[in-house]
Coordinates of C-alpha atoms and ligand atoms in Angstrom, one line a residue:
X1 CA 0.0 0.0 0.0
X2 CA 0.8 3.4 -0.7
X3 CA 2.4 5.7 2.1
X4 CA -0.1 8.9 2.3
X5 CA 1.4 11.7 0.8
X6 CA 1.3 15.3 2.8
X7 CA -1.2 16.6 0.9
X8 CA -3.2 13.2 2.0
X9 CA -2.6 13.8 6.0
X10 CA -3.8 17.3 5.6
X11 CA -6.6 16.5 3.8
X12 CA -7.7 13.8 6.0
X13 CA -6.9 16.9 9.3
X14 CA -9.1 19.0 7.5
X15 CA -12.4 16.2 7.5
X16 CA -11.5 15.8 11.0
X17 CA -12.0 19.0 11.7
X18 CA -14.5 19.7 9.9
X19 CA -16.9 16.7 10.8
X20 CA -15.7 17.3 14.8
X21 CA -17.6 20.6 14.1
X22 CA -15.7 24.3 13.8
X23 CA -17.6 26.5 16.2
X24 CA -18.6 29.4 14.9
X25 CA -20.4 31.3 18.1
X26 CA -19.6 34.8 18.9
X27 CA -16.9 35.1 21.9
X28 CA -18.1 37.8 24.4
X29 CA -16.9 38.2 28.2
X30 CA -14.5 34.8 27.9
X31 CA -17.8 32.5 26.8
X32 CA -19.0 30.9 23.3
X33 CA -22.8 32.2 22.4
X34 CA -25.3 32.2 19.8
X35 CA -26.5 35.7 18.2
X36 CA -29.2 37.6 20.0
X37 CA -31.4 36.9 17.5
X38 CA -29.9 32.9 16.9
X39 CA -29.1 34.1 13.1
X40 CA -25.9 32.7 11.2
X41 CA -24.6 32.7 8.3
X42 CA -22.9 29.3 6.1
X43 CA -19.1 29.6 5.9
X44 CA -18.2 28.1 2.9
X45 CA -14.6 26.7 1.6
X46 CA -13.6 28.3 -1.5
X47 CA -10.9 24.8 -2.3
X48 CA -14.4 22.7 -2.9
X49 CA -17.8 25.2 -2.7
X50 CA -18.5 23.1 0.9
X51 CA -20.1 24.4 4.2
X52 CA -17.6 24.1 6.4
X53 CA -19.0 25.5 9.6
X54 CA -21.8 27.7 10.8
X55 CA -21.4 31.0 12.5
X56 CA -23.1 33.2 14.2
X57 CA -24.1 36.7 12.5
X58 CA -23.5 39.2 14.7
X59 CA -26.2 42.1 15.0
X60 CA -26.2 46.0 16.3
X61 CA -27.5 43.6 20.1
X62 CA -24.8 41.5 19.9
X63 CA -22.0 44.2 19.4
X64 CA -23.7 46.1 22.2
X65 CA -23.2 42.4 24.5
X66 CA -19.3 43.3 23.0
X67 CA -18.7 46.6 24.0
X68 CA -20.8 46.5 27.2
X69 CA -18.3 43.8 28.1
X70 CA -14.9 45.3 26.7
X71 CA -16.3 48.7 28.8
X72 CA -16.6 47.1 31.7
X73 CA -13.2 45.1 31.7
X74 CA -11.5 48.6 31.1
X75 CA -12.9 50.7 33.4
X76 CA -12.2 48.4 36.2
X77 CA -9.0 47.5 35.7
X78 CA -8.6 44.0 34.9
X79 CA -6.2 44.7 32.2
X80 CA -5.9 48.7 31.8
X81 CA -4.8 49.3 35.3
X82 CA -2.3 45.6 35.2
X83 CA 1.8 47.2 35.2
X84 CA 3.0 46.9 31.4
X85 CA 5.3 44.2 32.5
X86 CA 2.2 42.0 33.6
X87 CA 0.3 42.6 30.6
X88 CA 3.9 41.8 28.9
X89 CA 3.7 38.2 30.5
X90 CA 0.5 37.2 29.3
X91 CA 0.9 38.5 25.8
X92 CA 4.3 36.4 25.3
X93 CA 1.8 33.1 27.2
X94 CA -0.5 34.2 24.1
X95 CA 2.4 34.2 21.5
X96 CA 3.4 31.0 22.4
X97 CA -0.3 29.6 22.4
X98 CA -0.2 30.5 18.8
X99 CA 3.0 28.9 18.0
X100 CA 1.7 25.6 19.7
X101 CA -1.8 25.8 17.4
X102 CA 0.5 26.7 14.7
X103 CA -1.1 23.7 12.6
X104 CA -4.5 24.1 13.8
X105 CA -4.8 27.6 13.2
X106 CA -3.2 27.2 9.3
X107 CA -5.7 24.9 8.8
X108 CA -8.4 27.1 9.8
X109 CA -7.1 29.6 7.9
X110 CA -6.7 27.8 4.5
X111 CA -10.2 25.8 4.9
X112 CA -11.9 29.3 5.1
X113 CA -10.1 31.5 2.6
X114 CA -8.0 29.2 0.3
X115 CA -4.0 29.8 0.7
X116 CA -1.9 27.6 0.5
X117 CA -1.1 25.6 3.8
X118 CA 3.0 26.4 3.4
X119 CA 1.9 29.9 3.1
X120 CA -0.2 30.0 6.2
X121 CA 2.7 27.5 8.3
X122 CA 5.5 29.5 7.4
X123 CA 4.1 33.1 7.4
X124 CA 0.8 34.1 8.8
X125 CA 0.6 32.0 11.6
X126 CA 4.3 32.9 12.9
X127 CA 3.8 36.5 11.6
X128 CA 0.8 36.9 13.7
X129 CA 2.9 35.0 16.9
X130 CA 5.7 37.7 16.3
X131 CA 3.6 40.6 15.8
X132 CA 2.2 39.8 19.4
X133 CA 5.3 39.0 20.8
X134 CA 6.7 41.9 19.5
X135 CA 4.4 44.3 21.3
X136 CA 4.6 42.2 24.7
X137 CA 8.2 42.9 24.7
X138 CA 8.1 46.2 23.8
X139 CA 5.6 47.7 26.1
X140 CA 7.2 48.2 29.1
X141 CA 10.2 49.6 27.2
X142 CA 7.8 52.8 26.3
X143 CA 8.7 55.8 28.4
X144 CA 6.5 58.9 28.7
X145 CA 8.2 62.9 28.6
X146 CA 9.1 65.1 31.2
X147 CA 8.7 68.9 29.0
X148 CA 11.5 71.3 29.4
X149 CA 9.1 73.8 31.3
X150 CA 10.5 76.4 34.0
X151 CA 11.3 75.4 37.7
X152 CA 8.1 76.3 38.7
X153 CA 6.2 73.8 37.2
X154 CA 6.6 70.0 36.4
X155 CA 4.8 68.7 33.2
X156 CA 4.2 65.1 32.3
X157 CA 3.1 63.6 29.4
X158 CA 2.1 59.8 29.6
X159 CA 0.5 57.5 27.6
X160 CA -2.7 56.2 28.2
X161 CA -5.0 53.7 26.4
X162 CA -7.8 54.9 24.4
X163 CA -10.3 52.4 26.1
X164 CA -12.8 50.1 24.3
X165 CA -10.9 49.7 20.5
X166 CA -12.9 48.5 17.6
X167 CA -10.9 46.4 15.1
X168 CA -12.7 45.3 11.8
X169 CA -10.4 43.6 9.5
X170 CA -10.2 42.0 6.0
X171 CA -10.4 38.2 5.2
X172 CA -7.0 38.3 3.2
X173 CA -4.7 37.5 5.7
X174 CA -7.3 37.3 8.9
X175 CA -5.3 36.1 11.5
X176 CA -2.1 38.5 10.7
X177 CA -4.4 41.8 10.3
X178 CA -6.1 41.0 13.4
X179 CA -2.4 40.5 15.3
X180 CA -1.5 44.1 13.6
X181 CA -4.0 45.5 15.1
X182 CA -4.3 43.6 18.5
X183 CA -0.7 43.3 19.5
X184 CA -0.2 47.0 19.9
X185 CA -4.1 47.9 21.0
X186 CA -3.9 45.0 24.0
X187 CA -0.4 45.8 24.9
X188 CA -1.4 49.3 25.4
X189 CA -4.0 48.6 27.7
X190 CA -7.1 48.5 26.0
X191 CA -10.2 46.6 25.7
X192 CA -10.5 45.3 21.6
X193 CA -13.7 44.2 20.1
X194 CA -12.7 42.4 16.8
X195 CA -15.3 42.2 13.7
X196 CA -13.7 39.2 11.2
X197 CA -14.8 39.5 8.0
X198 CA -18.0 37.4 6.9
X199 CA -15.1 36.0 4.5
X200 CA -13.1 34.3 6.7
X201 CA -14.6 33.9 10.5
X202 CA -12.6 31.1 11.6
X203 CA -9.4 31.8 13.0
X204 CA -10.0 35.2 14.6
X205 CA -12.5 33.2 16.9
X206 CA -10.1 30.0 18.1
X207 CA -7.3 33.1 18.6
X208 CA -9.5 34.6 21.1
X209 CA -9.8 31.3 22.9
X210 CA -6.2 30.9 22.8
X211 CA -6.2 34.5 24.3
X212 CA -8.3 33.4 27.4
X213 CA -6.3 30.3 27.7
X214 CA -2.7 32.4 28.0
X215 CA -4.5 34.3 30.9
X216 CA -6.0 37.2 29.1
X217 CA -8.9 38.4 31.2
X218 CA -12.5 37.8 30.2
X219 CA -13.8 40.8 28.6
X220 CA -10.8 42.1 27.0
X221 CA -11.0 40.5 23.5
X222 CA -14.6 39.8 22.1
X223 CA -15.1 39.2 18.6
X224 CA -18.4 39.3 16.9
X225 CA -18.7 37.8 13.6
X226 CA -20.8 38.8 10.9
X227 CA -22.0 41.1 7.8
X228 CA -20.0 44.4 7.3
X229 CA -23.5 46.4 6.8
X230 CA -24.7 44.9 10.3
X231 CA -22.0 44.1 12.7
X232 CA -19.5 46.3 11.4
X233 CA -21.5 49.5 11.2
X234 CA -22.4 49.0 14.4
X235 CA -19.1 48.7 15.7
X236 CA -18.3 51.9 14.0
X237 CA -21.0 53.8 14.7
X238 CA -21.2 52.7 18.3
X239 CA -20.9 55.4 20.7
X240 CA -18.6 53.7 23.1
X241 CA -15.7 52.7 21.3
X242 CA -12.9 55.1 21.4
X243 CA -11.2 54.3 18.0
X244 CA -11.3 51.8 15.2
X245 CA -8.6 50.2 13.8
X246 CA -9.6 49.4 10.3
X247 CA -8.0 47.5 7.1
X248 CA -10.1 46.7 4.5
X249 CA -11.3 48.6 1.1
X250 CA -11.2 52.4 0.2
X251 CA -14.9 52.3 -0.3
X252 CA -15.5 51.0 3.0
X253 CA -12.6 53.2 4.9
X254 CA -14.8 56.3 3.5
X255 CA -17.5 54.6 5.5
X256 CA -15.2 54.4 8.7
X257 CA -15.1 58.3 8.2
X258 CA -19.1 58.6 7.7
X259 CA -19.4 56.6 11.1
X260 CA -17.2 58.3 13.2
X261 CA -18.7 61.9 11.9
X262 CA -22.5 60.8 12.6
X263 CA -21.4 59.1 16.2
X264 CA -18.9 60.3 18.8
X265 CA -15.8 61.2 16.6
X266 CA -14.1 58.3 17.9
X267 CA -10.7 57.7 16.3
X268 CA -10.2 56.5 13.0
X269 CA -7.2 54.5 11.3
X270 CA -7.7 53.4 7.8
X271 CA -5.3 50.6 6.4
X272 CA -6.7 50.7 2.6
X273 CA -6.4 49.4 -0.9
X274 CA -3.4 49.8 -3.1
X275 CA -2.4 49.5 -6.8
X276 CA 1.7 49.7 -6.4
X277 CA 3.9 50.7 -9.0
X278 CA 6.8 48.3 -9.5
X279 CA 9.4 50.6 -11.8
X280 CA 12.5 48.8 -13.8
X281 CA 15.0 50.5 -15.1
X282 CA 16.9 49.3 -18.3
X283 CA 20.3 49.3 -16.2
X284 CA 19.2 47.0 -13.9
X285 CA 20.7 44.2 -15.4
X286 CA 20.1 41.2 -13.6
X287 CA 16.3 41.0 -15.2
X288 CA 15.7 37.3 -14.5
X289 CA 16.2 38.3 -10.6
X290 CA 13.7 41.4 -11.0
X291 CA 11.3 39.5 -12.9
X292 CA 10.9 36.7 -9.9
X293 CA 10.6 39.0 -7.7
X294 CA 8.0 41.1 -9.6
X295 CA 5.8 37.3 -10.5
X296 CA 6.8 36.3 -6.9
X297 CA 5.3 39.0 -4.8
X298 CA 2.4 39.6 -7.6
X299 CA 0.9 36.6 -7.3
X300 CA 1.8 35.7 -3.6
X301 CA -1.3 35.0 -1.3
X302 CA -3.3 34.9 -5.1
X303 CA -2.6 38.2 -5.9
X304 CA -4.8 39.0 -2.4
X305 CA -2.2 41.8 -1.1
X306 CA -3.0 45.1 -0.7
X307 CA 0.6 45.8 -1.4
X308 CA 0.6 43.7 -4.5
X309 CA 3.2 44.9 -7.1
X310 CA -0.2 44.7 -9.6
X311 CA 1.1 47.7 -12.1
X312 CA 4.5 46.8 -14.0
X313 CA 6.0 50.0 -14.8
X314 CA 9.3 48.3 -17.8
X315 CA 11.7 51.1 -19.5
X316 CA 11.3 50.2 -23.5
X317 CA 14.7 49.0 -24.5
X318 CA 14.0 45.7 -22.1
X319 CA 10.4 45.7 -22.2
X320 CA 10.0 42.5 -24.4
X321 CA 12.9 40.4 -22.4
X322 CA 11.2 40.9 -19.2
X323 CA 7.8 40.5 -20.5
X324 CA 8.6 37.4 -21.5
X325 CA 10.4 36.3 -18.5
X326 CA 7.3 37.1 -16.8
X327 CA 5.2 35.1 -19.3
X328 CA 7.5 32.3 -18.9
X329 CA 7.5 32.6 -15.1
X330 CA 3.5 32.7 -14.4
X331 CA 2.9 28.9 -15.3
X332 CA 5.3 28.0 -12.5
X333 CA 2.3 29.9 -10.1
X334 CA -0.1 27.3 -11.7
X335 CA -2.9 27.4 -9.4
X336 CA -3.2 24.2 -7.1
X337 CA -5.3 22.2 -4.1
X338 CA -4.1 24.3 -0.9
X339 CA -3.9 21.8 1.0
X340 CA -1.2 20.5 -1.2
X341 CA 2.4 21.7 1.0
X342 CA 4.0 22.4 -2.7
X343 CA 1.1 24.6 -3.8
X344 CA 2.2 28.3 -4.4
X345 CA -1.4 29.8 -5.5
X346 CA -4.5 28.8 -3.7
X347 CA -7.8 29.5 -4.3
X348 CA -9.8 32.7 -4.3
X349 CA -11.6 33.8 -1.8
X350 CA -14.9 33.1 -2.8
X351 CA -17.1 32.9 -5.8
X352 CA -18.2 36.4 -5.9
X353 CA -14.1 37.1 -6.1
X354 CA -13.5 35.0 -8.6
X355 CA -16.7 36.7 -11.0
X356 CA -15.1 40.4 -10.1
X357 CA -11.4 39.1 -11.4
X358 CA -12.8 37.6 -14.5
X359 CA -14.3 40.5 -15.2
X360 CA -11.2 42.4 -14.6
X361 CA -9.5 40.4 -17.0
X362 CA -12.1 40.9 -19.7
X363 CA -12.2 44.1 -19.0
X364 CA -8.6 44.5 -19.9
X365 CA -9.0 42.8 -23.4
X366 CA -11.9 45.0 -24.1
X367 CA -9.6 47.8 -23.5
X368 CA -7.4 46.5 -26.0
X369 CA -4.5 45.2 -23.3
X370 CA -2.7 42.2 -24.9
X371 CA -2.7 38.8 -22.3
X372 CA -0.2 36.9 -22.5
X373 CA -0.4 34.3 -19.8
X374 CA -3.7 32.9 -18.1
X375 CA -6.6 34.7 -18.0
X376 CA -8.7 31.9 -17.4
X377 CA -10.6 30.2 -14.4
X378 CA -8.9 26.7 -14.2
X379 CA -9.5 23.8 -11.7
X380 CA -13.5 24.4 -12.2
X381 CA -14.3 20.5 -11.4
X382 CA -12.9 20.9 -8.2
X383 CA -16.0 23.2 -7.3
X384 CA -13.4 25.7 -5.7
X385 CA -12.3 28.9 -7.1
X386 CA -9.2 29.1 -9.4
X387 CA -7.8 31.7 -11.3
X388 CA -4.4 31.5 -13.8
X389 CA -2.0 33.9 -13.0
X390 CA -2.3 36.1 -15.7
X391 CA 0.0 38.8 -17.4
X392 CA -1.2 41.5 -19.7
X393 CA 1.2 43.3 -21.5
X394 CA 0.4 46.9 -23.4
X395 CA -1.4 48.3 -20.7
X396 CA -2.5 51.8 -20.1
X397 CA -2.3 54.1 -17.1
X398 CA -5.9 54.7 -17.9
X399 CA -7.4 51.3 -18.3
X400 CA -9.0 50.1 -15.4
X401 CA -6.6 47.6 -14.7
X402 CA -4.3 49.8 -14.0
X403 CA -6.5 52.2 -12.3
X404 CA -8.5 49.9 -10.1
X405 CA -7.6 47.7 -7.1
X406 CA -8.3 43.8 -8.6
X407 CA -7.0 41.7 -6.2
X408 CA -6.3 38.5 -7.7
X409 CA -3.8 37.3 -9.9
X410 CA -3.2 39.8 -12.3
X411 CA 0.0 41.7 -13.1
X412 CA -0.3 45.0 -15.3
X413 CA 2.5 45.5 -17.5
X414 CA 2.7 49.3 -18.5
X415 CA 5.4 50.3 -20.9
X416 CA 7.6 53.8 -20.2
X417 CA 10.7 55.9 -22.4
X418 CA 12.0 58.5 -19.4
X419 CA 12.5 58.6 -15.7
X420 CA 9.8 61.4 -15.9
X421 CA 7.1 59.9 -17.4
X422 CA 7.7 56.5 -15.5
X423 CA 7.5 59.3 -12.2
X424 CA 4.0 60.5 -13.6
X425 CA 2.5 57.0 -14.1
X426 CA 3.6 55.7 -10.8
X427 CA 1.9 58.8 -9.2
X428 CA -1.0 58.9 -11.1
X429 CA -3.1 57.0 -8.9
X430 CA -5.7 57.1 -6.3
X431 CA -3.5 55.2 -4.3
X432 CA -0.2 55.4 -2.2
X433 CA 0.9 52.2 -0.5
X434 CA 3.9 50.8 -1.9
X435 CA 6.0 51.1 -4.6
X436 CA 9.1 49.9 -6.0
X437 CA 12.2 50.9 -8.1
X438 CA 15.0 48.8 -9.8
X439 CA 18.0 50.7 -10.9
X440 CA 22.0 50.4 -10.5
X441 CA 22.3 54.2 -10.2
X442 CA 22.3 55.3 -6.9
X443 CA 21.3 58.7 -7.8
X444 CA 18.3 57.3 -9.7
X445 CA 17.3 55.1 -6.6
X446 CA 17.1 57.9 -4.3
X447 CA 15.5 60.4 -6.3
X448 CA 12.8 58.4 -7.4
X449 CA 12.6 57.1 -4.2
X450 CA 11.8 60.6 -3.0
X451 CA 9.4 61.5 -5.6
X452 CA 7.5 58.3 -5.3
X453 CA 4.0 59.3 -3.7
X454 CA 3.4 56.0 -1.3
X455 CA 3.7 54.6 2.5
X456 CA 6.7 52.5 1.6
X457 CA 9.7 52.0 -1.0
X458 CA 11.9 49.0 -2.2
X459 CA 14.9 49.4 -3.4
X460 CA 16.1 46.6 -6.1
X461 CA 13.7 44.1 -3.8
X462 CA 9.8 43.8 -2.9
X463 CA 10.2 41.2 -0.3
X464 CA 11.0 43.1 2.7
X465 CA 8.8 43.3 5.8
X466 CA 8.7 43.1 9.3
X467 CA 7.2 44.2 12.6
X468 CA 10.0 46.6 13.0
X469 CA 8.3 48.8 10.2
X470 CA 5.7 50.9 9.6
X471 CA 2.8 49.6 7.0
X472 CA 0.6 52.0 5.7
X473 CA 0.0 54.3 2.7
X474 CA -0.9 57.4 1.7
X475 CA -4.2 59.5 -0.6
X476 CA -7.1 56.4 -0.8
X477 CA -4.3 54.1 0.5
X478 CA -5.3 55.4 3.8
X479 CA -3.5 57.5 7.3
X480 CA -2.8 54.3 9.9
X481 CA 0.5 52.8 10.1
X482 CA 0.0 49.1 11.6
X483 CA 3.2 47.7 13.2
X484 CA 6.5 49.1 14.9
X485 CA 6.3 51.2 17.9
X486 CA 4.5 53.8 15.4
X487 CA 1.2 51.7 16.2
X488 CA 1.4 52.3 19.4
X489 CA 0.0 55.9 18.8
X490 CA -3.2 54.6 17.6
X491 CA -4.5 53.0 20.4
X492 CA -2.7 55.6 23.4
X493 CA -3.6 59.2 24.7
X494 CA -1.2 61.5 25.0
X495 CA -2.1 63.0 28.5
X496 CA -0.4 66.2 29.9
X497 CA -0.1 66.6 33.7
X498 CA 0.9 69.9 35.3
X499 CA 2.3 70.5 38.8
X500 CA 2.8 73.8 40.2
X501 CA 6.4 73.9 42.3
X502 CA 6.2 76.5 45.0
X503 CA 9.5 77.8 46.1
X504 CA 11.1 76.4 49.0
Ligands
LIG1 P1 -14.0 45.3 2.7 O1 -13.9 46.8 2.9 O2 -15.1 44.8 1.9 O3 -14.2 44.7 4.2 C1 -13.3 44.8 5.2 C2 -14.0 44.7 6.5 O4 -15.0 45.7 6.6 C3 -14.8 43.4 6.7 O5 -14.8 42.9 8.0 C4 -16.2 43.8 6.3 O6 -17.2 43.0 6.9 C5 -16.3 45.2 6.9 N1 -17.3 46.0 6.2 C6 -17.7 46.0 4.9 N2 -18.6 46.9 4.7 C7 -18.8 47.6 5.9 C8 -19.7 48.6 6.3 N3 -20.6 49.2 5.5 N4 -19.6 49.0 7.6 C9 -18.8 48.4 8.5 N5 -17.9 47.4 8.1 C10 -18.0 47.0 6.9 O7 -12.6 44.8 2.3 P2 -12.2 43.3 2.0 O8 -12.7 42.9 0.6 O9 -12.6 42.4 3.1 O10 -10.6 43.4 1.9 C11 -9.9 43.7 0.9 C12 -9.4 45.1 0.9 O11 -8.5 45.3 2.1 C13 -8.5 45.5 -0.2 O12 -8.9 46.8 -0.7 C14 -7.1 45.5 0.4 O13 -6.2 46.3 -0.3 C15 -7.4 46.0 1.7 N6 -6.2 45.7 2.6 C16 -5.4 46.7 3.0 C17 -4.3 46.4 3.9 C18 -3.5 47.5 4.4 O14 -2.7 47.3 5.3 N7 -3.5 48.7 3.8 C19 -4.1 45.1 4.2 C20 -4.9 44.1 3.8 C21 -6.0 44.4 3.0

């Protein structure tokens, strides 16, 4: 008999868990509970079309259970008032719960949104133990000010937490967005009340039970799943939550705004879409290394990143070598089952995903773009949702797929003659979050690094990230910055303390 293969002993975890039953009831005040209303909503796996689990769909009641509880937790003290160095000891307890449900949470994650297993083994769920790490370790290093005011007065300025924060988060990478956002907001000393996307439910909710199992108090991290029009608008327009960290479209960050202006001004950090410009210059010679890199972190995670490299900006003169590299590159992102451990492309997130990047890509032909690799859905007997990666070379600045955000596997390859007009198409955008040059000259690299209108820059590279940085962009891209000791900000008060000095 044959020995089962990996992809065998994964599939087989993923009928276990599914048939032992994924529970899919909201997590308020430490406990599992239906809705108010005992509504939920069919989570279903984009690798087959299959119900996977059931899960509760959070209402405006339900959110008000949330914050009631996440209010009450702060205000007495259970983990606002705890030193920094005990909140520091639980959050690295909850670190190491997620490295220890490293496989189980992967799973969860791949079941319900359709990366690849590597992918979710090797970097979300470590990404999202570091992220928290991270901030345990760094939050009793945080000093507040003592201002240079005259001898008769001393003024302080500490740092406080905000109170009850509302974090509502994409399904693209679910359990790493939520760490962004809950590793600084809990090691600050606040109460978080997370809203998963409908999307992808799963793992936020076992991460909360892995929470309460590292010690976290009761109270202090609720998450209510459900719709974005229901649960998430009333997050955002509640009246007592203090900020909201969100990531998630433009459309709906102008939403974020709306709420906050109609209800109690409460704070606002918008983490938004992005359509980066990836620039190559002609004397950047080692093309096959710029074109992996360019296939590499285009179609990564399905071409699912907000930070996707999705517009190709080539000088002429090598404009048909790298085009073809790229072409001869994009089979080897073939898409595959993702529960397979060699699979590099997954599946879409759902049907309704797959329908908008089909239309993309016919979009593109209509506008007289030129494809030349995939732009097909493949694997259609599987019942999941596959897409080709697909290159289209000949593309305009003003087509809409270079203009608008896709996300899915599709790289835009746009065509330039001049450092200046490769400048004005990178910038000509409604959106600023990354962007990339490739060029020998050191001159080059640094002015149109300058000049580049977006949150971050690469250098001859797109790989590079870690906690240590700031993520976040700029115009329709959004004003957060998730990660490094820059998040902090978000989820603190600056509070000013005066003391008069009399004289001796
Ligand atoms: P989305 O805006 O549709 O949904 C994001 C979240 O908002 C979900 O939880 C959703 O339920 C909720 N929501 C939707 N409508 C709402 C409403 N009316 N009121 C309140 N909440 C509402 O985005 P998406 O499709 O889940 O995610 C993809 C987007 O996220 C892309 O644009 C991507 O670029 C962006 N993104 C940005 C970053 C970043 O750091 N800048 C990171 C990852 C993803």
């Amino acid at each position: 008999m044959n020995q089962p293969t990996a992809r065998d002993t994964w599939h087989a975890r993923a009928a276990d868990r599914i048939s032992a039953g994924i529970d899919g009831r909201l997590l308020i005040d430490g406990h599992r509970y239906h809705a108010v209303d005992g509504r939920c909503f069919d989570c279903v796996s984009p690798l087959d079309g299959k119900v996977i689990a059931r899960v509760a769909r959070g209402q405006a009641a339900d959110v008000d259970l949330a914050v009631a509880s996440a209010r009450a937790a702060f205000a007495d003290g259970r983990w606002s008032a705890r030193s920094p160095a005990a909140r520091k000891k639980v959050l690295l307890a909850f670190a190491e719960r997620i490295r220890a449900a490293r496989e189980e949470l992967a799973l969860l994650e791949t079941l319900d949104m359709g990366k690849p297993i590597a992918a979710a083994l090797s970097a979300d769920v470590p990404g999202t133990a570091r992220c928290i790490q991270w901030y345990a370790e760094a939050v009793d290093k945080v000093y507040g000010e003592i201002a240079p005011t005259g001898r008769d007065a001393l003024a302080l300025v500490s740092r406080e937490p905000v109170g009850v924060v509302g974090a509502i988060v994409p399904w693209n990478y679910p359990l790493l967005m939520t760490s962004w956002k809950l590793g600084p907001a809990l090691a600050a000393g606040n109460s978080v009340v997370l809203k998963p996307s409908e999307r992808s439910p799963l793992s936020a909710l076992r991460l909360a039970e892995l929470a309460l199992e590292a010690g976290l108090p009761e109270g202090v991290f609720n998450v209510v799943p459900g719709f974005g029009a229901e649960a998430g608008e009333a997050l955002a327009l509640h009246m007592d939550v203090d900020a909201i960290g969100f990531t998630g479209s433009t459309r709906t960050g102008r939403r974020m705004l709306e709420y906050a202006g109609r209800s109690n001004l409460k704070r606002v950090f918008n983490e938004l879409g992005g359509k980066s410009a990836n620039i190559v210059f002609a004397d950047f010679e080692d093309l096959d290394r710029a074109a992996a890199t360019a296939a590499g972190a285009m179609f990564y995670n399905q071409g699912e990143s907000c930070n996707a490299p999705s517009r190709l900006l080539v000088q002429d003169s090598i404009a048909d070598a790298f085009v073809e590299r790229l072409a001869a590159l994009a089979p080897g992102y073939a898409p595959g089952d993702p529960l397979d451990p060699t699979t590099r492309l997954g599946a879409l997130v759902d049907a309704q995903q797959t329908a908008t990047v089909m239309e993309y890509i016919q979009s593109g032909l209509q506008q007289g773009a030129r494809c030349v690799a995939g732009g097909e859905q493949v694997l259609q007997d599987t019942g999941g949702q596959f897409v080709a990666p697909t290159v289209f070379d000949g593309v305009d600045n003003t087509m809409r797929i270079a203009r608008e955000e896709i996300f899915g596997p599709v790289l835009s390859v746009i065509r330039f003659s001049t450092e200046q007009e490769a400048l004005r198409i990178a910038n000509d955008s409604s959106y600023g979050l990354h962007a990339a040059v490739w060029t020998r000259g050191l001159d080059r690299a640094v002015r149109v690094s300058r000049a580049l209108h977006a949150g971050t820059v690469h250098v001859n590279e797109y790989d590079e990230d870690d906690i240590t940085v700031p993520f976040g962009g700029v115009k329709q891209s959004g004003n957060g910055r998730d990660k490094s000791l820059h998040a902090l900000d978000k989820y603190s008060e600056l509070k000013t303390t005066w003391m008069r000095i009399d004289p001796a």
